[in-house]
mmCIF file of C-alpha atoms in Angstrom:
data_model
loop_
_atom_site.group_PDB
_atom_site.id
_atom_site.type_symbol
_atom_site.label_atom_id
_atom_site.label_comp_id
_atom_site.label_asym_id
_atom_site.label_seq_id
_atom_site.Cartn_x
_atom_site.Cartn_y
_atom_site.Cartn_z
ATOM 1 C CA UNK A 7 34.591 7.507 3.480
ATOM 2 C CA UNK A 8 31.520 10.309 4.452
ATOM 3 C CA UNK A 9 28.275 9.340 3.594
ATOM 4 C CA UNK A 10 27.982 12.299 0.839
ATOM 5 C CA UNK A 11 30.678 10.604 -1.281
ATOM 6 C CA UNK A 12 28.564 7.509 -1.736
ATOM 7 C CA UNK A 13 25.039 7.497 -1.446
ATOM 8 C CA UNK A 14 23.121 9.556 -4.353
ATOM 9 C CA UNK A 15 20.049 12.367 -3.837
ATOM 10 C CA UNK A 16 17.473 8.911 -4.780
ATOM 11 C CA UNK A 17 19.089 7.112 -2.105
ATOM 12 C CA UNK A 18 17.901 10.099 0.906
ATOM 13 C CA UNK A 19 14.205 9.890 1.467
ATOM 14 C CA UNK A 20 12.773 12.520 0.774
ATOM 15 C CA UNK A 21 10.829 15.367 2.845
ATOM 16 C CA UNK A 22 7.748 14.475 1.547
ATOM 17 C CA UNK A 23 8.429 11.099 2.170
ATOM 18 C CA UNK A 24 9.810 11.704 5.425
ATOM 19 C CA UNK A 25 6.856 12.916 7.156
ATOM 20 C CA UNK A 26 4.697 10.004 5.385
ATOM 21 C CA UNK A 27 6.894 7.845 7.431
ATOM 22 C CA UNK A 28 6.434 9.769 10.571
ATOM 23 C CA UNK A 29 2.463 9.841 10.290
ATOM 24 C CA UNK A 30 2.191 6.183 10.288
ATOM 25 C CA UNK A 31 4.952 5.484 13.250
ATOM 26 C CA UNK A 32 2.697 7.903 15.334
ATOM 27 C CA UNK A 33 -0.626 7.126 14.053
ATOM 28 C CA UNK A 34 0.306 3.126 14.528
ATOM 29 C CA UNK A 35 2.062 3.914 18.385
ATOM 30 C CA UNK A 36 -0.880 6.162 19.587
ATOM 31 C CA UNK A 37 -3.145 3.411 18.517
ATOM 32 C CA UNK A 38 -0.590 1.287 21.269
ATOM 33 C CA UNK A 39 -1.253 3.925 23.406
ATOM 34 C CA UNK A 40 -4.460 4.279 23.710
ATOM 35 C CA UNK A 41 -5.258 0.300 24.037
ATOM 36 C CA UNK A 42 -2.606 0.638 27.167
ATOM 37 C CA UNK A 43 -4.146 3.852 28.956
ATOM 38 C CA UNK A 44 -7.625 1.804 28.413
ATOM 39 C CA UNK A 45 -5.923 -1.173 29.941
ATOM 40 C CA UNK A 46 -4.955 0.103 32.617
ATOM 41 C CA UNK A 47 -7.655 2.353 33.024
ATOM 42 C CA UNK A 48 -10.081 0.063 33.718
ATOM 43 C CA UNK A 49 -8.281 -2.363 35.740
ATOM 44 C CA UNK A 50 -10.746 -2.704 37.779
ATOM 45 C CA UNK A 51 -13.156 -3.552 35.592
ATOM 46 C CA UNK A 52 -11.315 -5.388 33.646
ATOM 47 C CA UNK A 53 -10.680 -7.959 36.586
ATOM 48 C CA UNK A 54 -13.399 -8.454 37.545
ATOM 49 C CA UNK A 55 -15.300 -8.841 34.258
ATOM 50 C CA UNK A 56 -12.168 -11.132 33.394
ATOM 51 C CA UNK A 57 -13.225 -12.861 37.335
ATOM 52 C CA UNK A 58 -16.526 -13.303 36.071
ATOM 53 C CA UNK A 59 -15.710 -14.789 32.448
ATOM 54 C CA UNK A 60 -14.345 -17.345 34.313
ATOM 55 C CA UNK A 61 -16.974 -18.415 36.280
ATOM 56 C CA UNK A 62 -18.891 -18.727 32.975
ATOM 57 C CA UNK A 63 -16.036 -20.434 31.027
ATOM 58 C CA UNK A 64 -15.844 -23.073 33.910
ATOM 59 C CA UNK A 65 -20.029 -23.471 34.009
ATOM 60 C CA UNK A 66 -20.282 -23.707 29.371
ATOM 61 C CA UNK A 67 -17.194 -25.949 29.459
ATOM 62 C CA UNK A 68 -18.842 -28.875 29.914
ATOM 63 C CA UNK A 69 -21.535 -28.472 27.087
ATOM 64 C CA UNK A 70 -18.653 -27.293 25.053
ATOM 65 C CA UNK A 71 -15.872 -29.588 25.256
ATOM 66 C CA UNK A 72 -19.144 -32.580 23.927
ATOM 67 C CA UNK A 73 -19.125 -29.323 20.991
ATOM 68 C CA UNK A 74 -16.262 -29.927 20.399
ATOM 69 C CA UNK A 75 -15.187 -33.250 20.283
ATOM 70 C CA UNK A 76 -18.575 -33.842 18.142
ATOM 71 C CA UNK A 77 -17.436 -31.145 15.981
ATOM 72 C CA UNK A 78 -13.624 -32.053 15.840
ATOM 73 C CA UNK A 79 -14.373 -33.707 12.081
ATOM 74 C CA UNK A 80 -16.386 -31.569 9.992
ATOM 75 C CA UNK A 81 -13.798 -27.689 11.641
ATOM 76 C CA UNK A 82 -13.569 -26.412 8.263
ATOM 77 C CA UNK A 83 -9.663 -26.378 6.698
ATOM 78 C CA UNK A 84 -8.666 -23.479 7.596
ATOM 79 C CA UNK A 85 -8.732 -24.688 11.721
ATOM 80 C CA UNK A 86 -7.051 -27.325 11.191
ATOM 81 C CA UNK A 87 -4.387 -26.360 9.231
ATOM 82 C CA UNK A 88 -3.825 -23.747 12.299
ATOM 83 C CA UNK A 89 -3.935 -26.274 14.796
ATOM 84 C CA UNK A 90 -1.110 -28.839 12.743
ATOM 85 C CA UNK A 91 1.191 -26.394 12.712
ATOM 86 C CA UNK A 92 0.935 -25.093 16.289
ATOM 87 C CA UNK A 93 1.222 -28.040 17.027
ATOM 88 C CA UNK A 94 4.571 -28.545 15.042
ATOM 89 C CA UNK A 95 5.703 -25.253 16.098
ATOM 90 C CA UNK A 96 5.158 -26.919 19.542
ATOM 91 C CA UNK A 97 7.198 -29.675 19.062
ATOM 92 C CA UNK A 98 10.045 -27.835 17.567
ATOM 93 C CA UNK A 99 10.397 -25.600 20.331
ATOM 94 C CA UNK A 100 11.211 -28.924 22.986
ATOM 95 C CA UNK A 101 14.087 -28.718 21.820
ATOM 96 C CA UNK A 102 14.932 -24.999 21.638
ATOM 97 C CA UNK A 103 15.398 -24.271 25.150
ATOM 98 C CA UNK A 104 18.684 -27.033 24.895
ATOM 99 C CA UNK A 105 20.154 -24.359 22.746
ATOM 100 C CA UNK A 106 19.881 -21.506 25.075
ATOM 101 C CA UNK A 107 22.682 -23.284 27.751
ATOM 102 C CA UNK A 108 23.924 -24.872 24.282
ATOM 103 C CA UNK A 109 24.979 -22.379 22.618
ATOM 104 C CA UNK A 110 25.125 -19.645 24.426
ATOM 105 C CA UNK A 111 29.131 -18.841 25.101
ATOM 106 C CA UNK A 112 29.839 -19.413 21.393
ATOM 107 C CA UNK A 113 30.880 -17.775 18.813
ATOM 108 C CA UNK A 114 27.360 -18.451 17.729
ATOM 109 C CA UNK A 115 26.357 -16.384 20.301
ATOM 110 C CA UNK A 116 25.309 -13.310 18.308
ATOM 111 C CA UNK A 117 22.991 -16.045 15.595
ATOM 112 C CA UNK A 118 21.308 -17.141 18.845
ATOM 113 C CA UNK A 119 20.639 -13.692 19.903
ATOM 114 C CA UNK A 120 19.269 -12.350 16.147
ATOM 115 C CA UNK A 121 16.772 -16.291 16.120
ATOM 116 C CA UNK A 122 15.272 -15.661 19.586
ATOM 117 C CA UNK A 123 14.716 -12.026 18.726
ATOM 118 C CA UNK A 124 12.981 -13.444 15.955
ATOM 119 C CA UNK A 125 11.577 -16.019 17.340
ATOM 120 C CA UNK A 126 9.996 -12.859 20.251
ATOM 121 C CA UNK A 127 8.755 -10.917 17.141
ATOM 122 C CA UNK A 128 6.574 -13.401 15.810
ATOM 123 C CA UNK A 129 5.303 -14.951 18.737
ATOM 124 C CA UNK A 130 3.904 -11.272 19.756
ATOM 125 C CA UNK A 131 2.487 -11.405 16.089
ATOM 126 C CA UNK A 132 0.467 -14.884 16.811
ATOM 127 C CA UNK A 133 -1.089 -13.775 19.881
ATOM 128 C CA UNK A 134 -2.509 -10.882 19.005
ATOM 129 C CA UNK A 135 -3.942 -12.383 16.446
ATOM 130 C CA UNK A 136 -4.235 -15.757 18.250
ATOM 131 C CA UNK A 137 -6.166 -13.510 20.752
ATOM 132 C CA UNK A 138 -8.658 -12.243 17.627
ATOM 133 C CA UNK A 139 -9.650 -15.779 16.637
ATOM 134 C CA UNK A 140 -10.833 -16.611 19.518
ATOM 135 C CA UNK A 141 -12.510 -13.891 19.697
ATOM 136 C CA UNK A 142 -13.939 -15.202 16.805
ATOM 137 C CA UNK A 143 -12.453 -11.663 15.087
ATOM 138 C CA UNK A 144 -10.587 -13.624 12.237
ATOM 139 C CA UNK A 145 -11.195 -12.439 8.730
ATOM 140 C CA UNK A 146 -10.045 -14.771 5.494
ATOM 141 C CA UNK A 147 -6.552 -12.067 5.440
ATOM 142 C CA UNK A 148 -5.881 -12.480 9.088
ATOM 143 C CA UNK A 149 -6.276 -16.425 8.686
ATOM 144 C CA UNK A 150 -3.782 -16.069 5.720
ATOM 145 C CA UNK A 151 -1.519 -13.856 8.182
ATOM 146 C CA UNK A 152 -1.301 -16.020 10.868
ATOM 147 C CA UNK A 153 -0.974 -18.865 8.390
ATOM 148 C CA UNK A 154 1.873 -16.794 6.893
ATOM 149 C CA UNK A 155 3.455 -16.360 10.734
ATOM 150 C CA UNK A 156 3.100 -19.837 11.926
ATOM 151 C CA UNK A 157 5.328 -20.608 8.195
ATOM 152 C CA UNK A 158 8.137 -17.545 9.635
ATOM 153 C CA UNK A 159 8.103 -19.471 12.426
ATOM 154 C CA UNK A 160 8.751 -22.563 11.420
ATOM 155 C CA UNK A 161 11.637 -21.669 8.477
ATOM 156 C CA UNK A 162 13.453 -20.187 11.246
ATOM 157 C CA UNK A 163 13.592 -23.429 13.560
ATOM 158 C CA UNK A 164 13.775 -26.273 11.056
ATOM 159 C CA UNK A 165 16.561 -23.609 10.020
ATOM 160 C CA UNK A 166 18.506 -23.867 13.191
ATOM 161 C CA UNK A 167 17.713 -27.139 13.453
ATOM 162 C CA UNK A 168 19.774 -27.755 10.035
ATOM 163 C CA UNK A 169 22.489 -25.258 10.736
ATOM 164 C CA UNK A 170 23.588 -27.183 13.453
ATOM 165 C CA UNK A 171 22.329 -24.227 15.785
ATOM 166 C CA UNK A 172 20.231 -26.600 17.708
ATOM 167 C CA UNK A 173 21.843 -29.492 18.984
ATOM 168 C CA UNK A 174 19.959 -32.635 18.739
ATOM 169 C CA UNK B 29 23.714 12.485 29.766
ATOM 170 C CA UNK B 30 23.290 13.701 25.791
ATOM 171 C CA UNK B 31 20.689 14.304 23.392
ATOM 172 C CA UNK B 32 20.014 10.910 22.951
ATOM 173 C CA UNK B 33 19.469 9.412 25.825
ATOM 174 C CA UNK B 34 17.432 12.247 27.708
ATOM 175 C CA UNK B 35 15.171 11.695 24.297
ATOM 176 C CA UNK B 36 15.275 7.564 25.466
ATOM 177 C CA UNK B 37 14.472 7.939 28.529
ATOM 178 C CA UNK B 38 11.598 10.236 27.538
ATOM 179 C CA UNK B 39 10.020 8.089 25.015
ATOM 180 C CA UNK B 40 10.218 5.160 27.660
ATOM 181 C CA UNK B 41 7.289 7.357 28.819
ATOM 182 C CA UNK B 42 5.671 7.463 26.349
ATOM 183 C CA UNK B 43 6.615 11.117 25.234
ATOM 184 C CA UNK B 44 6.298 11.428 20.937
ATOM 185 C CA UNK B 45 7.826 14.888 20.609
ATOM 186 C CA UNK B 46 11.162 13.164 22.413
ATOM 187 C CA UNK B 47 10.478 9.539 20.100
ATOM 188 C CA UNK B 48 10.270 12.065 16.585
ATOM 189 C CA UNK B 49 13.575 13.610 17.407
ATOM 190 C CA UNK B 50 14.883 9.993 17.907
ATOM 191 C CA UNK B 51 13.341 9.259 13.852
ATOM 192 C CA UNK B 52 15.226 12.799 12.758
ATOM 193 C CA UNK B 53 18.207 11.585 13.747
ATOM 194 C CA UNK B 54 17.799 8.361 12.570
ATOM 195 C CA UNK B 55 15.679 7.675 9.533
ATOM 196 C CA UNK B 56 18.520 9.439 6.328
ATOM 197 C CA UNK B 57 20.702 6.438 7.914
ATOM 198 C CA UNK B 58 18.565 3.946 8.136
ATOM 199 C CA UNK B 59 16.709 4.756 5.165
ATOM 200 C CA UNK B 60 19.743 5.691 2.511
ATOM 201 C CA UNK B 61 21.127 2.044 4.269
ATOM 202 C CA UNK B 62 17.544 -0.579 4.159
ATOM 203 C CA UNK B 63 17.594 1.339 0.080
ATOM 204 C CA UNK B 64 20.719 0.140 -1.300
ATOM 205 C CA UNK B 65 18.821 -3.423 -1.023
ATOM 206 C CA UNK B 66 15.566 -2.825 -2.493
ATOM 207 C CA UNK B 67 14.474 -1.216 -5.505
ATOM 208 C CA UNK B 68 10.894 -0.354 -4.910
ATOM 209 C CA UNK B 69 10.911 2.441 -2.368
ATOM 210 C CA UNK B 70 7.114 2.028 -0.821
ATOM 211 C CA UNK B 71 9.188 -2.172 0.054
ATOM 212 C CA UNK B 72 12.280 0.469 1.861
ATOM 213 C CA UNK B 73 9.288 2.789 4.389
ATOM 214 C CA UNK B 74 7.429 -0.524 5.088
ATOM 215 C CA UNK B 75 10.999 -1.648 6.584
ATOM 216 C CA UNK B 76 12.012 1.182 8.352
ATOM 217 C CA UNK B 77 8.158 2.679 9.971
ATOM 218 C CA UNK B 78 8.205 -1.098 10.720
ATOM 219 C CA UNK B 79 11.163 -0.941 12.707
ATOM 220 C CA UNK B 80 10.374 2.119 14.175
ATOM 221 C CA UNK B 81 7.056 1.136 15.341
ATOM 222 C CA UNK B 82 8.687 -1.991 17.100
ATOM 223 C CA UNK B 83 11.582 0.249 18.530
ATOM 224 C CA UNK B 84 8.896 2.667 20.436
ATOM 225 C CA UNK B 85 6.600 -0.252 21.759
ATOM 226 C CA UNK B 86 10.130 -2.355 22.581
ATOM 227 C CA UNK B 87 11.608 0.675 24.111
ATOM 228 C CA UNK B 88 11.850 -0.045 27.654
ATOM 229 C CA UNK B 89 13.749 -2.932 27.286
ATOM 230 C CA UNK B 90 16.790 -0.966 25.793
ATOM 231 C CA UNK B 91 19.780 -0.984 27.406
ATOM 232 C CA UNK B 92 21.362 2.240 28.164
ATOM 233 C CA UNK B 93 25.176 0.810 27.218
ATOM 234 C CA UNK B 94 23.720 -0.401 23.548
ATOM 235 C CA UNK B 95 23.626 1.715 20.468
ATOM 236 C CA UNK B 96 20.273 3.264 19.449
ATOM 237 C CA UNK B 97 21.311 3.017 15.739
ATOM 238 C CA UNK B 98 22.442 0.021 16.218
ATOM 239 C CA UNK B 99 19.180 -1.398 17.297
ATOM 240 C CA UNK B 100 17.200 0.456 15.107
ATOM 241 C CA UNK B 101 19.636 -1.272 11.938
ATOM 242 C CA UNK B 102 19.148 -4.642 14.004
ATOM 243 C CA UNK B 103 15.050 -4.319 13.931
ATOM 244 C CA UNK B 104 15.181 -2.991 10.349
ATOM 245 C CA UNK B 105 17.107 -5.423 8.974
ATOM 246 C CA UNK B 106 15.301 -8.334 10.808
ATOM 247 C CA UNK B 107 11.779 -6.535 8.844
ATOM 248 C CA UNK B 108 13.736 -7.015 5.628
ATOM 249 C CA UNK B 109 15.080 -10.825 6.513
ATOM 250 C CA UNK B 110 11.361 -11.826 7.918
ATOM 251 C CA UNK B 111 9.857 -10.260 4.534
ATOM 252 C CA UNK B 112 11.929 -11.923 1.856
ATOM 253 C CA UNK B 113 11.731 -15.735 4.095
ATOM 254 C CA UNK B 114 8.002 -15.231 3.390
ATOM 255 C CA UNK B 115 8.337 -14.375 -0.185
ATOM 256 C CA UNK B 116 11.703 -16.570 -0.890
ATOM 257 C CA UNK B 117 13.062 -14.337 -3.445
ATOM 258 C CA UNK B 118 15.984 -14.870 -2.392
ATOM 259 C CA UNK B 119 17.535 -17.395 0.280
ATOM 260 C CA UNK B 120 19.028 -15.909 2.830
ATOM 261 C CA UNK B 121 23.150 -16.282 3.132
ATOM 262 C CA UNK B 122 24.057 -18.187 6.170
ATOM 263 C CA UNK B 123 27.834 -17.421 7.529
ATOM 264 C CA UNK B 124 29.342 -19.337 9.454
ATOM 265 C CA UNK B 125 32.746 -18.599 10.830
ATOM 266 C CA UNK B 126 35.407 -20.011 9.835
ATOM 267 C CA UNK B 127 39.947 -19.120 10.516
ATOM 268 C CA UNK B 128 40.534 -16.558 8.756
ATOM 269 C CA UNK B 129 43.631 -15.107 9.946
ATOM 270 C CA UNK B 130 45.187 -15.809 6.390
ATOM 271 C CA UNK B 131 43.849 -12.529 5.519
ATOM 272 C CA UNK B 132 45.117 -8.925 5.538
ATOM 273 C CA UNK B 133 42.615 -6.402 7.144
ATOM 274 C CA UNK B 134 45.505 -3.996 7.368
ATOM 275 C CA UNK B 135 45.660 -3.336 3.241
ATOM 276 C CA UNK B 136 45.130 0.282 1.931
ATOM 277 C CA UNK B 137 41.720 0.907 0.367
ATOM 278 C CA UNK B 138 41.276 3.987 -1.039
ATOM 279 C CA UNK B 139 37.636 4.214 -2.613
ATOM 280 C CA UNK B 140 36.523 4.746 -6.028
ATOM 281 C CA UNK B 141 33.009 5.365 -7.286
ATOM 282 C CA UNK B 142 33.255 3.418 -10.558
ATOM 283 C CA UNK B 143 33.161 0.358 -7.827
ATOM 284 C CA UNK B 144 29.800 0.886 -6.580
ATOM 285 C CA UNK B 145 29.284 -1.019 -10.183
ATOM 286 C CA UNK B 146 31.590 -4.025 -8.691
ATOM 287 C CA UNK B 147 30.232 -3.489 -4.937
ATOM 288 C CA UNK B 148 26.444 -4.808 -6.533
ATOM 289 C CA UNK B 149 27.970 -7.772 -7.960
ATOM 290 C CA UNK B 150 28.559 -9.411 -4.051
ATOM 291 C CA UNK B 151 25.849 -10.766 -2.178
ATOM 292 C CA UNK B 152 23.851 -8.784 0.351
ATOM 293 C CA UNK B 153 26.197 -9.447 2.993
ATOM 294 C CA UNK B 154 29.289 -8.106 1.761
ATOM 295 C CA UNK B 155 27.734 -5.118 1.450
ATOM 296 C CA UNK B 156 26.250 -4.453 4.848
ATOM 297 C CA UNK B 157 29.312 -5.625 5.892
ATOM 298 C CA UNK B 158 31.460 -2.911 3.433
ATOM 299 C CA UNK B 159 28.757 -0.088 3.809
ATOM 300 C CA UNK B 160 28.121 -0.491 7.694
ATOM 301 C CA UNK B 161 31.599 0.052 8.127
ATOM 302 C CA UNK B 162 33.031 1.636 5.925
ATOM 303 C CA UNK B 163 30.436 4.381 4.655
ATOM 304 C CA UNK B 164 28.196 4.673 8.627
ATOM 305 C CA UNK B 165 31.519 3.857 10.500
ATOM 306 C CA UNK B 166 29.771 1.364 12.302
ATOM 307 C CA UNK B 167 32.733 -0.742 14.593
ATOM 308 C CA UNK B 168 32.515 -4.629 13.761
ATOM 309 C CA UNK B 169 31.570 -5.525 16.684
ATOM 310 C CA UNK B 170 28.747 -3.643 15.975
ATOM 311 C CA UNK B 171 27.512 -4.579 12.658
ATOM 312 C CA UNK B 172 28.312 -8.414 14.370
ATOM 313 C CA UNK B 173 25.809 -7.622 16.651
ATOM 314 C CA UNK B 174 23.575 -6.258 13.867
ATOM 315 C CA UNK B 175 23.723 -8.732 11.463
ATOM 316 C CA UNK B 176 24.181 -12.073 13.603
ATOM 317 C CA UNK B 177 27.523 -12.825 12.327
ATOM 318 C CA UNK B 178 30.963 -13.070 15.094
ATOM 319 C CA UNK B 179 33.559 -10.246 14.946
ATOM 320 C CA UNK B 180 35.963 -12.080 12.836
ATOM 321 C CA UNK B 181 33.826 -13.113 9.773
ATOM 322 C CA UNK B 182 32.619 -9.402 9.517
ATOM 323 C CA UNK B 183 36.413 -8.442 9.354
ATOM 324 C CA UNK B 184 36.951 -11.023 6.571
ATOM 325 C CA UNK B 185 34.020 -10.208 4.964
ATOM 326 C CA UNK B 186 35.334 -6.798 4.935
ATOM 327 C CA UNK B 187 38.588 -7.536 3.968
ATOM 328 C CA UNK B 188 38.018 -9.999 0.841
ATOM 329 C CA UNK B 189 35.373 -7.394 -0.504
ATOM 330 C CA UNK B 190 38.206 -4.528 -0.483
ATOM 331 C CA UNK B 191 40.751 -6.620 -1.632
ATOM 332 C CA UNK B 192 37.902 -7.603 -4.145
ATOM 333 C CA UNK B 193 37.638 -4.616 -5.307
ATOM 334 C CA UNK B 194 40.358 -3.576 -5.609
ATOM 335 C CA UNK B 195 41.224 -5.878 -7.713
ATOM 336 C CA UNK B 196 38.845 -5.169 -10.012
ATOM 337 C CA UNK B 197 40.027 -1.153 -9.941
ATOM 338 C CA UNK B 198 43.794 -3.007 -11.347
ATOM 339 C CA UNK B 199 42.226 -5.195 -14.182
ATOM 340 C CA UNK B 200 40.006 -1.632 -15.682
ATOM 341 C CA UNK B 201 43.404 -0.300 -15.218
ATOM 342 C CA UNK B 202 45.551 -2.291 -16.894
ATOM 343 C CA UNK B 203 42.212 -1.980 -20.246
#
């Protein structure tokens, strides 16, 4: 069957919509590309900066860990949630490497590949938000998004266990 | 090297104009397909945009042997699945590989426009397999990769879907 026989005109993107979508895509990829080039341009400064940060970090570590301990019990709920999600995911991920060894040669290899792709995409988005979080640049909206991503990842891992894709 | 492969190679080097050519070639098939599973056109635009952005970001990992459109469709479907999972609109359908050897996959089939309404009654997975094979022209191997199914499952789903449409068509003619 030819696509024209099946689809109606209302199923197709209008030229205006195509242009609108492309503008969004181009803005997004330009932003990402600029970020990348700035990183490479300033690689040397970045390395010196990173070295200095490590020294500073070590110096403040002792002080920080003391504060961390005393604040642990007074953390806001948001942070407690994030920590809880992260540790739950870590526990579930302990069983994931076993899947790659056992399922990869079976007919479920395609499903596994899709799952791995989904998890990789979530990991990328989570790590971006975690970086913001470490910089203290995490708005309420971003916090909600981060928790949503944790939930999605947990639910994929849970589904894999429930469907028997991960042998227990 | 085909035009598309050249555009992909250029896009890997950060060439936006080449990526625009890929966008122009694939936007309509991808959009019209995704539109069949969502009534809200803004939502469809969102999935399609995210798929293209992810394709650009990860184009370095794209294998030459693969088909760009297959990869792009899979990215868009992943976006849809992830959103649906979050919004909990519908539970994701899990399709298991079974022994489908009893299903006749060679039965003759003729499309009639009336079948569109009956097709809409079927699950998303069935509609996806039908559209990808019958309308968009993908092979079962490609569909299997896009949807995370076994190849034989894709064949069987298609055969059963056609069987269902054929039966409904015959019933309507008897009335």
